[in-house]
GROMACS .gro file of C-alpha atoms in nm:
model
  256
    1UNK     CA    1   2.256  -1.188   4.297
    2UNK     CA    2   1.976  -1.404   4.507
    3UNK     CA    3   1.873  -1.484   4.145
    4UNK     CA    4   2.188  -1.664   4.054
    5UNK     CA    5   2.367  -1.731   4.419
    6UNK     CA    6   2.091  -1.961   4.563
    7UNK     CA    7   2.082  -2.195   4.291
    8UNK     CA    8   2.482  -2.258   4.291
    9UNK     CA    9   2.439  -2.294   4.738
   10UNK     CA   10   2.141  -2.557   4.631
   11UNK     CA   11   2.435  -2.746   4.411
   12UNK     CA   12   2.671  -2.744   4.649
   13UNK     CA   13   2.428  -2.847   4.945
   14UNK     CA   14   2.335  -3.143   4.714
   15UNK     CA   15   2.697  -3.215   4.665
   16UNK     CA   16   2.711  -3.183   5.036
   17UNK     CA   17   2.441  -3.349   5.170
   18UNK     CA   18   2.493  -3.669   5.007
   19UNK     CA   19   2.821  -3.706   5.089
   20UNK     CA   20   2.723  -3.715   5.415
   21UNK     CA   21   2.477  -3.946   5.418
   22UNK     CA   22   2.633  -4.189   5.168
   23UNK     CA   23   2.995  -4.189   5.182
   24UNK     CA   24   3.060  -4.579   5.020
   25UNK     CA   25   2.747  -4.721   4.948
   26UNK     CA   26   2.488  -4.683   4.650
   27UNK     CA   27   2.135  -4.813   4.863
   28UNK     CA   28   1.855  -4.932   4.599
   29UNK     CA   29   1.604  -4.791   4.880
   30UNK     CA   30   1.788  -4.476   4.986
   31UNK     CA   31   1.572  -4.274   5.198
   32UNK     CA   32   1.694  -3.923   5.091
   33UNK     CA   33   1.649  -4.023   4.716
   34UNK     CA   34   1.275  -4.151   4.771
   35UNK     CA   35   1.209  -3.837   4.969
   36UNK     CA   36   1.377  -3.649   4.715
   37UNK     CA   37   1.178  -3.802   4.465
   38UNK     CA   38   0.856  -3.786   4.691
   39UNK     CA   39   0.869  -3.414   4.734
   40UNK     CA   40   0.914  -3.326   4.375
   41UNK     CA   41   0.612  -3.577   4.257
   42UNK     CA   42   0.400  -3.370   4.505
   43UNK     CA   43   0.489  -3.064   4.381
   44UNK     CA   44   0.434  -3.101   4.002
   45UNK     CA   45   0.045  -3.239   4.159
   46UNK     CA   46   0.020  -2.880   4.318
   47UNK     CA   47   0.120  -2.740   4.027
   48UNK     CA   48  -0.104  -2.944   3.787
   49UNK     CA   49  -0.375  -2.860   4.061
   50UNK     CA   50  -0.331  -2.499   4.066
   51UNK     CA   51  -0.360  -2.491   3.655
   52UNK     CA   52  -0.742  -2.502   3.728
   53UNK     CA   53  -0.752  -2.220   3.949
   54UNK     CA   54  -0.737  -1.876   3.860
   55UNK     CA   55  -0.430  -1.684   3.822
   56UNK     CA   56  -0.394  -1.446   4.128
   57UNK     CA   57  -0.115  -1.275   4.330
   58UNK     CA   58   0.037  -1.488   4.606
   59UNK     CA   59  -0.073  -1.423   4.973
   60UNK     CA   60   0.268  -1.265   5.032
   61UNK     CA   61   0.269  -0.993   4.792
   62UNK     CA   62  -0.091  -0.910   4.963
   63UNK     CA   63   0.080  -0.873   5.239
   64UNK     CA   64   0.381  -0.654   5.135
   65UNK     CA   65   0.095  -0.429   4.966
   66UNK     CA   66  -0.020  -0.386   5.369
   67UNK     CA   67   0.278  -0.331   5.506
   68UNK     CA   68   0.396  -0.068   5.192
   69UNK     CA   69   0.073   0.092   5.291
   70UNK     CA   70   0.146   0.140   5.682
   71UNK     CA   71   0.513   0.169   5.667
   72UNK     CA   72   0.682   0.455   5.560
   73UNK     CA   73   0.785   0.809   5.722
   74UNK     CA   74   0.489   1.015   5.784
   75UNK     CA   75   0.381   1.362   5.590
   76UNK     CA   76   0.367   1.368   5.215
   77UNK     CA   77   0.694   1.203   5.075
   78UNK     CA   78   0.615   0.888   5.261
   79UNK     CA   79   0.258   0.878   5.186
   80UNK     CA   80   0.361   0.896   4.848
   81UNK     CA   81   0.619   0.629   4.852
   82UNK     CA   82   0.372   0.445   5.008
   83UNK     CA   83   0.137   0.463   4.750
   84UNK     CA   84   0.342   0.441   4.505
   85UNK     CA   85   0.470   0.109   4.646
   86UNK     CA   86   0.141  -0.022   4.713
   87UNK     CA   87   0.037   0.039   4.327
   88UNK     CA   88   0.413  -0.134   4.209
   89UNK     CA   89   0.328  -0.471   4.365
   90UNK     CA   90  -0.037  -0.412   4.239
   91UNK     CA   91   0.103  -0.372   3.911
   92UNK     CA   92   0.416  -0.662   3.923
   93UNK     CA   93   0.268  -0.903   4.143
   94UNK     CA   94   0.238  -1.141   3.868
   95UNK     CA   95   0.574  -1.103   3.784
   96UNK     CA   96   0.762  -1.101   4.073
   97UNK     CA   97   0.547  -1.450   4.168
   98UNK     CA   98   0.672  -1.649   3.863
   99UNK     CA   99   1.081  -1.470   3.929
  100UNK     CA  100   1.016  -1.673   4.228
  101UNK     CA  101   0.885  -1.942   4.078
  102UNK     CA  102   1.188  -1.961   3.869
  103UNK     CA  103   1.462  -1.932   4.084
  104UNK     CA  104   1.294  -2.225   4.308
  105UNK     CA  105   1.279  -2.456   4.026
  106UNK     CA  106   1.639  -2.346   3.924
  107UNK     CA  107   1.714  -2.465   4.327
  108UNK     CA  108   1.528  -2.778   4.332
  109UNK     CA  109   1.685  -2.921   3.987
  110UNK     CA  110   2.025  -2.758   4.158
  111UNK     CA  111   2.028  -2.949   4.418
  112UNK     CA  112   1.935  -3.284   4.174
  113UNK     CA  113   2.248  -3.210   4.008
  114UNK     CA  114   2.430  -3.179   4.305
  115UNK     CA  115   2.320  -3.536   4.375
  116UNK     CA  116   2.392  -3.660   4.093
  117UNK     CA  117   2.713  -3.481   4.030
  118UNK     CA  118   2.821  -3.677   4.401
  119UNK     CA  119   2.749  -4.000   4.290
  120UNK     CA  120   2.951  -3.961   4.021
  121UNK     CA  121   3.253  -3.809   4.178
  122UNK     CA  122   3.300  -4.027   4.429
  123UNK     CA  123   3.293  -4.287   4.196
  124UNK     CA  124   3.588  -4.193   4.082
  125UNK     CA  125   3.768  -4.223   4.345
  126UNK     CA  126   3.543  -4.477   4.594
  127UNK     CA  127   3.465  -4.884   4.566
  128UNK     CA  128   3.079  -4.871   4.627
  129UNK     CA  129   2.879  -5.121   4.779
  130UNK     CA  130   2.580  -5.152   4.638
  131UNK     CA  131   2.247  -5.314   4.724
  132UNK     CA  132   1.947  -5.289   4.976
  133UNK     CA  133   1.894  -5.388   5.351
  134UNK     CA  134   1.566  -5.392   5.512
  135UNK     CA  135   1.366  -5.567   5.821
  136UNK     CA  136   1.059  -5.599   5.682
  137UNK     CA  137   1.071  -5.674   5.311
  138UNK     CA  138   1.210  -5.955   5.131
  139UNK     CA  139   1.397  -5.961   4.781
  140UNK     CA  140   1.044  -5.996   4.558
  141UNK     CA  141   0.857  -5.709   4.720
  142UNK     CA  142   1.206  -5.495   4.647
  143UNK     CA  143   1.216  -5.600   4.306
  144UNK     CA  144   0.805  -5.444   4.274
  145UNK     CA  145   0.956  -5.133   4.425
  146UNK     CA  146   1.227  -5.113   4.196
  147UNK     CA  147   1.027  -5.197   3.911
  148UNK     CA  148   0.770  -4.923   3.984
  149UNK     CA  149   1.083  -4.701   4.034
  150UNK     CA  150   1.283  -4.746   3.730
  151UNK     CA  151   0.972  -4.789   3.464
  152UNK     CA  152   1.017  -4.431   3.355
  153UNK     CA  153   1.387  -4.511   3.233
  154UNK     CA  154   1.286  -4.886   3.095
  155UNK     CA  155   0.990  -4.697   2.865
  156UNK     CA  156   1.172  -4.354   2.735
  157UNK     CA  157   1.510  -4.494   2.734
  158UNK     CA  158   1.532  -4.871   2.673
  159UNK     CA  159   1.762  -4.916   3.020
  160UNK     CA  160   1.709  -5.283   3.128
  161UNK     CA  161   1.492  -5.306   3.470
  162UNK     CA  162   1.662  -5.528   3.720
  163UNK     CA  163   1.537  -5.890   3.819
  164UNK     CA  164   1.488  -6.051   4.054
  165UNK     CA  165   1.805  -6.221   4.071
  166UNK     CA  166   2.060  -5.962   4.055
  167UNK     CA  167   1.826  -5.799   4.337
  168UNK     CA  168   1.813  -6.096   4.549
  169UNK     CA  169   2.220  -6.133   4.516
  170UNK     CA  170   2.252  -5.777   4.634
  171UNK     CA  171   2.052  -5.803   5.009
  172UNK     CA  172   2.307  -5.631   5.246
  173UNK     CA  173   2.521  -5.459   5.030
  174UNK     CA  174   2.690  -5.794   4.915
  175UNK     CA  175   2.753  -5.623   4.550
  176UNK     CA  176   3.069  -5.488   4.514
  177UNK     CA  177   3.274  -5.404   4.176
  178UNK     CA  178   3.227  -5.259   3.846
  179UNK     CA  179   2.866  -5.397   3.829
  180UNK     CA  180   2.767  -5.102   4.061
  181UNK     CA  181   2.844  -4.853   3.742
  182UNK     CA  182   2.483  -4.978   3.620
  183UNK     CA  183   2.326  -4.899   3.989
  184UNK     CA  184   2.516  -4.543   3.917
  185UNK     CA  185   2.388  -4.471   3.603
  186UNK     CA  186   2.006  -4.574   3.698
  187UNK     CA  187   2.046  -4.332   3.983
  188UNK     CA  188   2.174  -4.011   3.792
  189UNK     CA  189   1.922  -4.120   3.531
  190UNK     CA  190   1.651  -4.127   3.706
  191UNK     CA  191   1.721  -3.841   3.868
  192UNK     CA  192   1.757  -3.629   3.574
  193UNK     CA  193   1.432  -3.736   3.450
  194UNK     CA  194   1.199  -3.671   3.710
  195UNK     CA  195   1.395  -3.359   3.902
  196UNK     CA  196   1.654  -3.198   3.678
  197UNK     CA  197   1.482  -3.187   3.322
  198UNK     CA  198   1.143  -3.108   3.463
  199UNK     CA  199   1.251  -2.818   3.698
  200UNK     CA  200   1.463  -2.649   3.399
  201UNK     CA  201   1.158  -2.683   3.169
  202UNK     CA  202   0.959  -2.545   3.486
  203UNK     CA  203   1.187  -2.253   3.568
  204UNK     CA  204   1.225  -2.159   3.165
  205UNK     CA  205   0.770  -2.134   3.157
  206UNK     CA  206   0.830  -1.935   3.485
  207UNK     CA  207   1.054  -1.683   3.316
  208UNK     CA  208   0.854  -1.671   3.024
  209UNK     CA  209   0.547  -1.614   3.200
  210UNK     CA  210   0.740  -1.335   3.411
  211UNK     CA  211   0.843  -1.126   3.041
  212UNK     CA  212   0.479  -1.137   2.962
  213UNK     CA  213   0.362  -0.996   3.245
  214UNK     CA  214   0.621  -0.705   3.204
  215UNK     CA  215   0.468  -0.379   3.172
  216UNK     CA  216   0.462  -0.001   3.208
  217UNK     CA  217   0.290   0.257   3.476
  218UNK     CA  218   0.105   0.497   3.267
  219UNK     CA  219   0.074   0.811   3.537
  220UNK     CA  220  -0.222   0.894   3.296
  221UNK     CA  221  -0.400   0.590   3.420
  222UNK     CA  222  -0.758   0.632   3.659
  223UNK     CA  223  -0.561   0.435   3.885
  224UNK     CA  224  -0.387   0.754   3.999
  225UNK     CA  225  -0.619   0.962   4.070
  226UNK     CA  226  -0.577   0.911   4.385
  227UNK     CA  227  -0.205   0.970   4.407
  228UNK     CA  228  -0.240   1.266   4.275
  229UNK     CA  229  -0.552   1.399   4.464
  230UNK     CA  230  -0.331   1.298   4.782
  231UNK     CA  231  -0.155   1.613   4.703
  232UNK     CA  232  -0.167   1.980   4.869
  233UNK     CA  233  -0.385   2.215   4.667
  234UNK     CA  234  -0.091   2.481   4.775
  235UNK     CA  235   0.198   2.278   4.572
  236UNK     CA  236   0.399   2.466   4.297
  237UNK     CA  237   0.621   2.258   4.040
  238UNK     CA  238   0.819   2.495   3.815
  239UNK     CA  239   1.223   2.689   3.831
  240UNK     CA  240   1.368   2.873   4.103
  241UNK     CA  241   1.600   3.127   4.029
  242UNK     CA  242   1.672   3.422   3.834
  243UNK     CA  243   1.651   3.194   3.494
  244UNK     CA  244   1.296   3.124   3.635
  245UNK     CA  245   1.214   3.458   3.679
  246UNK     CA  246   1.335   3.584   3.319
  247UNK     CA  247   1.125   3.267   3.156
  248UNK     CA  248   0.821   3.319   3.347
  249UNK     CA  249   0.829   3.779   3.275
  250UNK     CA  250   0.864   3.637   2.865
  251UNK     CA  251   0.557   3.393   2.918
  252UNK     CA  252   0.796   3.111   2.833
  253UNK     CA  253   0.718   2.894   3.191
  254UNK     CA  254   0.431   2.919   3.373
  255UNK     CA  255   0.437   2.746   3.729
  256UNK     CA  256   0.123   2.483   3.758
   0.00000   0.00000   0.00000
């Protein structure tokens, strides 16, 4: 349920969130969609980055090997279940690191639709100004931003890049009207392109990188031997009962 409810809280926190923060205006320089944009950048470069290192379990499944090997009741069942935990995550720690890995993409290109789904509701229903405001930059070094911004939907997609002009006429907010449709669209574009589509492609090599590394315990394996030398040289496993006794007199069961 963690699987499927965190996603649809990361939708509705994006929904949320930007409500909050932008109840009538669409802002060409909005800080939550550059950090937005910012954080997801810098995680596809750790990604890219750890490509080139070798695949190994994550420092937290190292640690719930430690604890699965101190916790537990004492005496033989939870030495066992101890064990037998410890040699689980041994055995799934690959794929229980890209489940994770899934269900965080699934949340971060959540909570881009979420975004984008509030721009466009409110839309509906809200006269946005649109526009930019700032101390410290004038109307040309904008338009570089911008440029540099919206180049991945001018190459894939054709979508006209704005000038200088229409950003110069927009300085405090003064656009107003149907013409902020376009500043809409660019928005829920560009957010689809470098959070939504990437995360879902992320999340679906995640998943298929989780059914590879499915697998089966063979209790024939060398790996335990230990497990079972843990055991008391005393222990019987066979029937208890007069059944028992009428198999074992015919040489049918033999306790081992």
């Amino acid at each position: 349920w963690l699987a499927r409810g965190l996603p649809l809280a990361a939708l509705l926190l994006g929904l949320v969130i930007d409500r909050i923060a932008n109840a009538h205006r669409v802002d060409l320089l909005s800080p939550p969609l550059l950090l937005v944009l910012a954080w997801n950048l810098a995680v596809y470069l750790l990604i890219a980055w750890q490509a080139w290192r070798p695949s190994r379990p994550g420092a937290w499944l190292q640690g719930l090997r430690h604890l699965g090997r101190r916790g537990g009741a004492r005496g033989l069942a939870g030495r066992i279940a101890a064990d037998f935990h410890a040699r689980w995550l041994a055995h799934m720690a690959g794929a229980l690191q890209q489940r994770a890995a899934c269900v965080l993409h699934l949340c971060a290109a959540a909570w881009g639709a979420g975004i984008a789904l509030s721009l466009l509701l409110r839309g509906l229903v809200v006269r946005y100004q649109f526009g930019w405001e700032s101390t410290f930059l004038d109307a040309t070094q904008v338009h570089a931003i911008v440029s540099v911004l919206f180049w991945p939907l001018a190459v894939l997609f054709g979508a006209a890049p704005f000038t200088l002009p229409e950003i110069a006429a927009t300085q405090n907010f003064a656009g107003e009207g149907a013409a902020g449709n376009r500043w809409v669209w660019m928005y829920v574009g560009l957010l689809a392109l470098a959070v939504v589509l990437p995360r879902l492609a992320l999340a679906a090599w995640a998943r298929w990188r989780e059914a590879r590394w499915q697998g089966h315990i063979d209790p024939d394996d060398a790996a335990f031997d230990a497990l079972r030398a843990g055991l008391p040289g005393d222990l019987v496993i066979g029937l208890h009962g007069p059944q028992a006794e009428v198999l074992q007199g015919a040489g049918v069961l033999t306790p081992q």
